[in-house]
PDB file of C-alpha atoms in Angstrom:
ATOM      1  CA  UNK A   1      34.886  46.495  29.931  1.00  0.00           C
ATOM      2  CA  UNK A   2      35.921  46.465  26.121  1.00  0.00           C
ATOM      3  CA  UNK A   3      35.935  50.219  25.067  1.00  0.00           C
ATOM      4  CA  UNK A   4      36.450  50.948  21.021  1.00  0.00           C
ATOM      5  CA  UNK A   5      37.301  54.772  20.112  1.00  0.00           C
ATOM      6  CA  UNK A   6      36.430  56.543  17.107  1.00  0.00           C
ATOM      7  CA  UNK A   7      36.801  59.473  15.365  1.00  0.00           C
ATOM      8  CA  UNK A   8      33.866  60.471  13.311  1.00  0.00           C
ATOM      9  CA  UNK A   9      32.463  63.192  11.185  1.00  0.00           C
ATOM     10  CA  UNK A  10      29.141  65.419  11.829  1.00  0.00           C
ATOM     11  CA  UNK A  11      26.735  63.649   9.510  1.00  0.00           C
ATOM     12  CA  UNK A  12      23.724  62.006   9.745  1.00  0.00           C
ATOM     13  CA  UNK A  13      22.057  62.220  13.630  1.00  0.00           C
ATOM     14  CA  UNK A  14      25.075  63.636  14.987  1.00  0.00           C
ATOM     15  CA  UNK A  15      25.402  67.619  14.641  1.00  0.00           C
ATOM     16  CA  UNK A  16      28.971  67.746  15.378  1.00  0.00           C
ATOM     17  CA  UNK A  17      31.679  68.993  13.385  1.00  0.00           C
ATOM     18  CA  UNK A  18      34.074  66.727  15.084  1.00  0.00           C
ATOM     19  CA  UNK A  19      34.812  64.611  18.190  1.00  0.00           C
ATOM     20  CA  UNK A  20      35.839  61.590  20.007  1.00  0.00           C
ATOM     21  CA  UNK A  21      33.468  58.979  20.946  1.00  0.00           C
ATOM     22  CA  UNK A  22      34.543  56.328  23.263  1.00  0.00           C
ATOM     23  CA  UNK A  23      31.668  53.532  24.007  1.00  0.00           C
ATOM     24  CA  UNK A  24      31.333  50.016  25.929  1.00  0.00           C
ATOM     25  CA  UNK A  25      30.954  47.225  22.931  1.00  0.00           C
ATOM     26  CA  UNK A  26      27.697  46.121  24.020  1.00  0.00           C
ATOM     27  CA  UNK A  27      26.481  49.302  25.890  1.00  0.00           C
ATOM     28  CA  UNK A  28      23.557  51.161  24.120  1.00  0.00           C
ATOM     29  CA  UNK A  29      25.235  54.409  26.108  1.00  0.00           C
ATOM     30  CA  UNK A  30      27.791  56.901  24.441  1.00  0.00           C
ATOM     31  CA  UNK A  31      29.776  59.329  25.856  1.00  0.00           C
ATOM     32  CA  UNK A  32      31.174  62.030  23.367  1.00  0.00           C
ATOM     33  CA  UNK A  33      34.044  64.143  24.247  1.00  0.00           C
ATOM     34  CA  UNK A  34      35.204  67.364  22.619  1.00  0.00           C
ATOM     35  CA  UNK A  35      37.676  69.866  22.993  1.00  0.00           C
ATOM     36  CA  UNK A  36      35.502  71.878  25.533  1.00  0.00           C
ATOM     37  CA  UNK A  37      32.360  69.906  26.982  1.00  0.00           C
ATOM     38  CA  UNK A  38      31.145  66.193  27.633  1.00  0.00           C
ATOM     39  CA  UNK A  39      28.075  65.505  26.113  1.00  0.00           C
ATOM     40  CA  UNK A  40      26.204  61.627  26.920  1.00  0.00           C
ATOM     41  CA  UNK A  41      23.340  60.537  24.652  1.00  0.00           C
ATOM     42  CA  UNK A  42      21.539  57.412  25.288  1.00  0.00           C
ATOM     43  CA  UNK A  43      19.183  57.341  22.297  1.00  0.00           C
ATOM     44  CA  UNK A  44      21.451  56.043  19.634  1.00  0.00           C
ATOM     45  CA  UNK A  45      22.590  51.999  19.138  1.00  0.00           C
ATOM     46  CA  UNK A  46      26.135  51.724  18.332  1.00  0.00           C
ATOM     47  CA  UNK A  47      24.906  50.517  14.374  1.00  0.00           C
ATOM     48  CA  UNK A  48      23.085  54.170  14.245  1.00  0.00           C
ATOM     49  CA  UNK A  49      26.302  55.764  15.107  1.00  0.00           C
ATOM     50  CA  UNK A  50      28.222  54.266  13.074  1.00  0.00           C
ATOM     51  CA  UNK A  51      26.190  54.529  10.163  1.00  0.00           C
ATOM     52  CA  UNK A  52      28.082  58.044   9.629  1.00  0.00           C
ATOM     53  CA  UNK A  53      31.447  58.422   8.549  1.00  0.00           C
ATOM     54  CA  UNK A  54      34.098  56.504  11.171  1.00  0.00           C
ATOM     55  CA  UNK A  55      37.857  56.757  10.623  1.00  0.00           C
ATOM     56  CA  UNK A  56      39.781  53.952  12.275  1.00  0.00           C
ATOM     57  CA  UNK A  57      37.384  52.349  14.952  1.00  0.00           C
ATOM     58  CA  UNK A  58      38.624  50.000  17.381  1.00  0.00           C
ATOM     59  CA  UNK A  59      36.369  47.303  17.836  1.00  0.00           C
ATOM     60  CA  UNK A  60      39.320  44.452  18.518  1.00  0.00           C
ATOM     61  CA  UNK A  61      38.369  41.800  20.741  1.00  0.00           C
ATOM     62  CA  UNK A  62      34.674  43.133  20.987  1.00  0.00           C
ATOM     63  CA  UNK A  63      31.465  40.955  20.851  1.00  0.00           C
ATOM     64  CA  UNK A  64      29.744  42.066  17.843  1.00  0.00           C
ATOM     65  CA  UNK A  65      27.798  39.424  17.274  1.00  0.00           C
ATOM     66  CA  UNK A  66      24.498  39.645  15.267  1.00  0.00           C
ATOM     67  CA  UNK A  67      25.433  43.512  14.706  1.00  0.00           C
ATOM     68  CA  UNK A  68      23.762  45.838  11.601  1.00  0.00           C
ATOM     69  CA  UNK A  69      26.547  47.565   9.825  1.00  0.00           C
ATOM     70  CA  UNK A  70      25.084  47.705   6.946  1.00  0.00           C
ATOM     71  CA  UNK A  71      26.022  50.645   4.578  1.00  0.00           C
ATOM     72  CA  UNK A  72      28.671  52.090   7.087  1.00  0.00           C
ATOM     73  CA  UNK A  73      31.550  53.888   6.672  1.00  0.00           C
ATOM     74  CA  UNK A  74      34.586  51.899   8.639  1.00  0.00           C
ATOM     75  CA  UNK A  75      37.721  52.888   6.724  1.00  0.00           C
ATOM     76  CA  UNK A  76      40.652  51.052   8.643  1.00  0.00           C
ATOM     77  CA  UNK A  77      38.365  49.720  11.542  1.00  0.00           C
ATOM     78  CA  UNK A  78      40.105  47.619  13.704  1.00  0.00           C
ATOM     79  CA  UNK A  79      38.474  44.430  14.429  1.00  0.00           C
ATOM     80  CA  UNK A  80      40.972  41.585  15.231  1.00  0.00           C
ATOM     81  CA  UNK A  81      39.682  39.281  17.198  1.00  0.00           C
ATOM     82  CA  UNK A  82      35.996  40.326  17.113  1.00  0.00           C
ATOM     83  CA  UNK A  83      33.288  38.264  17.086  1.00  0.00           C
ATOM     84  CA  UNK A  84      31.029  39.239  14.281  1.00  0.00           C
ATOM     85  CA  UNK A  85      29.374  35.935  13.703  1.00  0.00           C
ATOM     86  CA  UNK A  86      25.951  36.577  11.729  1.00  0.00           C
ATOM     87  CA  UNK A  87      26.690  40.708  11.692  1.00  0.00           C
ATOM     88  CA  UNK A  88      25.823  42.733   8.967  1.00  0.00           C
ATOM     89  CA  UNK A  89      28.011  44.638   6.777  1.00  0.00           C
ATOM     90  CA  UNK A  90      26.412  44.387   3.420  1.00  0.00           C
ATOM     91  CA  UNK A  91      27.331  47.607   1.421  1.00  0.00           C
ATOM     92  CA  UNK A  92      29.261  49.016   4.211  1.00  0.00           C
ATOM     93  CA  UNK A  93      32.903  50.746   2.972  1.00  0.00           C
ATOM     94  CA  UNK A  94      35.916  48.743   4.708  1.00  0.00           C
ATOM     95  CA  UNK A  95      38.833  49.939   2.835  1.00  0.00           C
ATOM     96  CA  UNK A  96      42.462  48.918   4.920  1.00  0.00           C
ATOM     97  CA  UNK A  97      39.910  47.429   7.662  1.00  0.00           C
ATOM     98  CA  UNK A  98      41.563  44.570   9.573  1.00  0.00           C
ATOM     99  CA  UNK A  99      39.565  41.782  10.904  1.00  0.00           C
ATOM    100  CA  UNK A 100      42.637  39.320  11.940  1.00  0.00           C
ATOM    101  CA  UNK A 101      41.556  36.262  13.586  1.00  0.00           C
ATOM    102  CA  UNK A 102      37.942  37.395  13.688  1.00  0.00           C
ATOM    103  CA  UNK A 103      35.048  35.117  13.814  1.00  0.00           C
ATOM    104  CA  UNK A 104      32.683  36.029  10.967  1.00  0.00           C
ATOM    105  CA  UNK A 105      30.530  32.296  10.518  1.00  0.00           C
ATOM    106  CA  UNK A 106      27.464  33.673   8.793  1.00  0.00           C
ATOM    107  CA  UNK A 107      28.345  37.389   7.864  1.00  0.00           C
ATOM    108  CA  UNK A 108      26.816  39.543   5.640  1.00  0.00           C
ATOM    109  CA  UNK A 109      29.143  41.540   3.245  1.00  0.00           C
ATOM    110  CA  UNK A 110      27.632  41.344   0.131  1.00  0.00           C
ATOM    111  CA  UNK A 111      28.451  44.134  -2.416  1.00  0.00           C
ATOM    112  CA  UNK A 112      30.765  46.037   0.519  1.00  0.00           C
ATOM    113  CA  UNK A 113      33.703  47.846  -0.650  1.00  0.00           C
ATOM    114  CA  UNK A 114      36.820  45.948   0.445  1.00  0.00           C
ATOM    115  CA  UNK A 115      40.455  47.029  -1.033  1.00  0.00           C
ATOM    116  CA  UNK A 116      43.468  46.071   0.883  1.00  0.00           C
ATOM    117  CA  UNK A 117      41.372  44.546   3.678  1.00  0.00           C
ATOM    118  CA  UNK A 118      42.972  42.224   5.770  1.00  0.00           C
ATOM    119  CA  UNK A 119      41.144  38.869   6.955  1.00  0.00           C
ATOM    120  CA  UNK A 120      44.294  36.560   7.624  1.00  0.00           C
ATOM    121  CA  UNK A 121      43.296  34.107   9.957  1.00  0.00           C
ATOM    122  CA  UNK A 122      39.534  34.593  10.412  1.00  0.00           C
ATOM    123  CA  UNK A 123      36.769  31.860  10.870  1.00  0.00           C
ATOM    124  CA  UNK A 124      34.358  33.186   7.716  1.00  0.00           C
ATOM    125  CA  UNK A 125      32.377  29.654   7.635  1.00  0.00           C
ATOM    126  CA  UNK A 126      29.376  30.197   4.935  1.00  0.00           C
ATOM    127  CA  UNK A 127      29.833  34.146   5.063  1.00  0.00           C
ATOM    128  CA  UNK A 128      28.219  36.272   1.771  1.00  0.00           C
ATOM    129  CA  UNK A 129      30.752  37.968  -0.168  1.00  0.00           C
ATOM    130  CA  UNK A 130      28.599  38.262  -3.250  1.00  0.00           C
ATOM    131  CA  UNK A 131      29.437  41.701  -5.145  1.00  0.00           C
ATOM    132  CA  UNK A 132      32.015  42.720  -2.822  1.00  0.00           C
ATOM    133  CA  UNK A 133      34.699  44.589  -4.402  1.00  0.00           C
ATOM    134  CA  UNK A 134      38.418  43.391  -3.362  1.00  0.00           C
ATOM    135  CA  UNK A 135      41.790  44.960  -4.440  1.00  0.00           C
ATOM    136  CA  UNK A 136      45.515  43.454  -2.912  1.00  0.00           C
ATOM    137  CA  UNK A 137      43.248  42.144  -0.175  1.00  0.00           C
ATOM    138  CA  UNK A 138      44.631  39.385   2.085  1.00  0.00           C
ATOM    139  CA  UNK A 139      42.308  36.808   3.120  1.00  0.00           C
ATOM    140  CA  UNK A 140      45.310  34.169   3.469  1.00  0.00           C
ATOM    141  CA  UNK A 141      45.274  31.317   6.167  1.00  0.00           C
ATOM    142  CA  UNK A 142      41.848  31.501   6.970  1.00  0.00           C
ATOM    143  CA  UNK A 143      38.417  29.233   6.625  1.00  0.00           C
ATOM    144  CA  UNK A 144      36.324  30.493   4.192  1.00  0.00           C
ATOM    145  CA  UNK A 145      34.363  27.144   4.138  1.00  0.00           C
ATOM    146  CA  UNK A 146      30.671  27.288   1.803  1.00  0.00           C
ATOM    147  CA  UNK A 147      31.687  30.602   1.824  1.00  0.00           C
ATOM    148  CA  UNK A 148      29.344  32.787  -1.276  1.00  0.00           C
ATOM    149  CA  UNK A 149      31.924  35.135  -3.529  1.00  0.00           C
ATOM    150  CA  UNK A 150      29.461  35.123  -6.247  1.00  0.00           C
ATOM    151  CA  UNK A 151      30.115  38.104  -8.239  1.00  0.00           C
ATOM    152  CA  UNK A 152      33.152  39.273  -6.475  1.00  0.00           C
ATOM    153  CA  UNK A 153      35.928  41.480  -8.201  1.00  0.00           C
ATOM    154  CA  UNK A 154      39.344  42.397  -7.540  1.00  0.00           C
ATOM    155  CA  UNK A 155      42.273  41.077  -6.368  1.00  0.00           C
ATOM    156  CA  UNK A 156      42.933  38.591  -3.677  1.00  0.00           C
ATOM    157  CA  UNK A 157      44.764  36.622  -1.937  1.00  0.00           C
ATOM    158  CA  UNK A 158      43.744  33.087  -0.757  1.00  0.00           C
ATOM    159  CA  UNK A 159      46.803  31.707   0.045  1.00  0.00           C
ATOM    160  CA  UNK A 160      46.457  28.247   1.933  1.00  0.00           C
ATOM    161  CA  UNK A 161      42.617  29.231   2.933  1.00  0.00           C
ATOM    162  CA  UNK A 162      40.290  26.689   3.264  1.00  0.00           C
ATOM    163  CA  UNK A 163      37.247  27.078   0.724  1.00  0.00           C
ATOM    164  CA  UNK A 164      36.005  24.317  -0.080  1.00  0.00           C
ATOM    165  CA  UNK A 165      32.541  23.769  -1.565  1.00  0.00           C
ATOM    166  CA  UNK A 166      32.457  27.691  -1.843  1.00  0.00           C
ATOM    167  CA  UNK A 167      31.240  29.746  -4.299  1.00  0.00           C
ATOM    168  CA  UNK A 168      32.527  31.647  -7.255  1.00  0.00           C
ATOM    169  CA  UNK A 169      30.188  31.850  -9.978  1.00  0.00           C
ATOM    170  CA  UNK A 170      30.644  34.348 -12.427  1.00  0.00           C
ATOM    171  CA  UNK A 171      33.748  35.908 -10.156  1.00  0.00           C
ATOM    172  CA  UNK A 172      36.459  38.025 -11.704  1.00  0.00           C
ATOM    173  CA  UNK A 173      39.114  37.217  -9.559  1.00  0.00           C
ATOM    174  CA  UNK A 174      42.077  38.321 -11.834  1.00  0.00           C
ATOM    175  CA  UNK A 175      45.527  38.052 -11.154  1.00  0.00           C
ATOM    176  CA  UNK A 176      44.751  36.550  -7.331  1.00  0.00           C
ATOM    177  CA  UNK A 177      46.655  34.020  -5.542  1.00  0.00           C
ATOM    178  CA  UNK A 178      45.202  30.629  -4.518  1.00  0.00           C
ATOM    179  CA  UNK A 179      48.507  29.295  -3.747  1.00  0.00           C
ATOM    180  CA  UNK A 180      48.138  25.767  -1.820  1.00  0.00           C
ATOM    181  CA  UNK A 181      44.579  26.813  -1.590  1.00  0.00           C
ATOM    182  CA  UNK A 182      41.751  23.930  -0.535  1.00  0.00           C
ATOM    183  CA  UNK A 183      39.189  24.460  -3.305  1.00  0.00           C
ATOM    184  CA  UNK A 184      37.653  20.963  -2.861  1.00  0.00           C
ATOM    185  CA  UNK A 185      34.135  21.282  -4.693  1.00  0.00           C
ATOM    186  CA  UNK A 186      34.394  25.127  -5.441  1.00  0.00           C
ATOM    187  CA  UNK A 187      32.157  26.050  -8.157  1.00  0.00           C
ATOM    188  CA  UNK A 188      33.796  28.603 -10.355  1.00  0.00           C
ATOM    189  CA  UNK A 189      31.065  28.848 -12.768  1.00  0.00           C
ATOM    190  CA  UNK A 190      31.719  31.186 -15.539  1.00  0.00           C
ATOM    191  CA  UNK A 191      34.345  32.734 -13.318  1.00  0.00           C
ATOM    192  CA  UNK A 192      37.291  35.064 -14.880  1.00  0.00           C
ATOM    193  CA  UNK A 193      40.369  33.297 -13.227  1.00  0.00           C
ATOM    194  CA  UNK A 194      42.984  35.137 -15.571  1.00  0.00           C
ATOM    195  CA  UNK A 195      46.595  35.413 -14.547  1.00  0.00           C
ATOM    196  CA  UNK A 196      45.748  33.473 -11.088  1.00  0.00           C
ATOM    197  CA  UNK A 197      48.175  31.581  -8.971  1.00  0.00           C
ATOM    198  CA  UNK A 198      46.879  27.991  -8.443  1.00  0.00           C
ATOM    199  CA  UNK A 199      50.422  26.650  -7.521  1.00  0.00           C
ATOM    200  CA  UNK A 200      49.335  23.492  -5.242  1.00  0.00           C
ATOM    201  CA  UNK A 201      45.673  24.433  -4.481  1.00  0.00           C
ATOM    202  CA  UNK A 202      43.358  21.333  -4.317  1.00  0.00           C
ATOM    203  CA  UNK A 203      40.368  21.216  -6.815  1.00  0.00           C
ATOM    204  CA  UNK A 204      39.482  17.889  -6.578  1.00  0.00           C
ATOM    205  CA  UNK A 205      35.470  17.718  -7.665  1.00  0.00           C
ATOM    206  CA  UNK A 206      35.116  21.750  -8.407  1.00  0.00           C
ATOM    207  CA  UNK A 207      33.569  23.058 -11.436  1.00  0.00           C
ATOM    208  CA  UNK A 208      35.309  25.189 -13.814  1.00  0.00           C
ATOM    209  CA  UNK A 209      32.789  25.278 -16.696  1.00  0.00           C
ATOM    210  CA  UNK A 210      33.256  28.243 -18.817  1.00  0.00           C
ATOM    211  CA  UNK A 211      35.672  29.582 -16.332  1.00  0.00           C
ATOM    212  CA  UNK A 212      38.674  31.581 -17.864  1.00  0.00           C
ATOM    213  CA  UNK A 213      41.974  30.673 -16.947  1.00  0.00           C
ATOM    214  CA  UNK A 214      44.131  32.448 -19.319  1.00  0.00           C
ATOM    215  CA  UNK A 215      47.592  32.854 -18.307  1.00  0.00           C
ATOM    216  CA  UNK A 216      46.667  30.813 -14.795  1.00  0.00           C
ATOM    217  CA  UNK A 217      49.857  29.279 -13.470  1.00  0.00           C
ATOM    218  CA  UNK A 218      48.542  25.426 -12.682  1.00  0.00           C
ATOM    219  CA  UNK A 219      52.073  23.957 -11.194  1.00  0.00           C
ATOM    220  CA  UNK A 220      50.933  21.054  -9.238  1.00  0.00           C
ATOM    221  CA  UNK A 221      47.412  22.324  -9.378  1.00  0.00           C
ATOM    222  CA  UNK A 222      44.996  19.081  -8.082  1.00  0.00           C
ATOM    223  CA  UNK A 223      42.360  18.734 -10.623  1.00  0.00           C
ATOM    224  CA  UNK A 224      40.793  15.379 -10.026  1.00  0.00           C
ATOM    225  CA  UNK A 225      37.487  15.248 -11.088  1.00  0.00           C
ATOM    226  CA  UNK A 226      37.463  18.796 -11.693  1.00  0.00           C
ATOM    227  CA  UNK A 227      34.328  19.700 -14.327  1.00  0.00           C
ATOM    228  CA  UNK A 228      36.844  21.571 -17.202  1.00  0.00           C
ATOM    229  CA  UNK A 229      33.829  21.927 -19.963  1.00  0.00           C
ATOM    230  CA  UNK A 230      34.102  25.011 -21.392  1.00  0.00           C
ATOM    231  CA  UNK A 231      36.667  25.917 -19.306  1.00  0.00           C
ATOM    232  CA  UNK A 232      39.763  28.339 -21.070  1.00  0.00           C
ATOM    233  CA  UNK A 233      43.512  26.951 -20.160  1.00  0.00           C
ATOM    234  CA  UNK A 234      46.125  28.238 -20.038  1.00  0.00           C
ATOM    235  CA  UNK A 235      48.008  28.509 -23.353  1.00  0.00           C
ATOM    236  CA  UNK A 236      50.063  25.283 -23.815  1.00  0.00           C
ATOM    237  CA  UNK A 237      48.630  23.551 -20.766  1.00  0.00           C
ATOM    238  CA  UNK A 238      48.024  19.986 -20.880  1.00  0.00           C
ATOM    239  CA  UNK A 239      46.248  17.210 -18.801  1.00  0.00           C
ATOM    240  CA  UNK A 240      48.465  15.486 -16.292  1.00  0.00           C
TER     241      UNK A 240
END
């Protein structure tokens, strides 16, 4: 049985200070262990629980899938592997979480706070990352395909991800790295794309109108049938 442990603080439903809670992935059952007694509860779901404050879960190689996360606190959870196709983390706080190689096709996490996250490698097929708040995060290698970053801000890096036909619109994205990125169709509408690395990325058919590339670094940048109108170049940049 997959088992996740977590260390999490009295708030919320649960009236202790502190303790260790170690849980089945899909079992509704939780057994809590402090320093001096064992104490099982079988009224909460695993999404009530960890709406309160959790440090560090380990939810890697768990089936999450469909899950409500929404609003939680998950600093440096530990889901590699995970299947969290369709879950819900929409406003949750992920800061240093690591979802390596996770499946995420469908996931929620609009407007969740996500600095130095790490998502190398995952399968995040038409996920929502509208509003979500990014800084040094690495979301490198991985298929972010009709994926929804409309609104995001912060620093990222896409380097070699698939995302094409996602969206940007109205993005701040400065100083990220697209670096051999597939942006086939992306619409960066009215996106702030100042001081990005486009070296090699593919944007064959995307739309960059009103988009601000200031100081972008285009070196063999694929713009074929890219929509430019509007768009701000970078200073001394010319058409191949």
């Amino acid at each position: 049985v997959d088992t996740y442990m977590c260390k999490l603080g009295g708030v919320g439903r649960i009236a202790l200070t502190s303790f260790l809670l170690i849980a089945s992935c899909s079992s509704q059952s939780q057994t809590v262990v402090t320093d001096s007694s064992t104490i099982t509860t079988t009224t909460l779901s695993l999404e009530k629980v960890f709406k309160n404050s959790c440090i560090a879960p380990d939810f890697n190689d768990c089936n999450l899938y469909g899950r409500d996360f929404s609003g939680a606190f998950l600093w440096q959870a530990q889901m590699t592997y995970t299947d969290m196709r369709g879950a819900n983390l929409s406003g949750a706080f992920l800061r240093q979480a690591n979802f390596e190689g996770a499946l995420l096709n469908y996931a929620n996490f609009s407007k969740a706070i996500m600095p130095e996250v790490w998502m190398q490698d995952v399968q995040a097929p038409f996920a929502n990352f509208s509003g979500v708040e990014f800084s040094i995060s690495n979301l490198s290698n991985a298929n972010f395909a009709g994926a929804d970053f409309t609104g995001a801000t912060g620093t990222a890096n896409f380097t070699e991800s698939s995302l094409v036909n996602a969206t940007f619109i109205d993005a701040n994205l400065d100083g990220s790295y697209f670096t051999n990125a597939d942006l086939r169709g992306a619409d960066f509408l009215r996106a702030k794309l100042t001081n990005v690395d486009l070296t090699g990325a593919d944007l064959t058919d995307a739309d960059l109108t009103d988009a601000d590339l200031t100081d972008a670094i285009l070196t063999r940048t694929i713009l074929t049938n890219a929509t430019l109108k509007g768009t701000k170049m970078p200073s001394g940049w010319t058409a191949p």
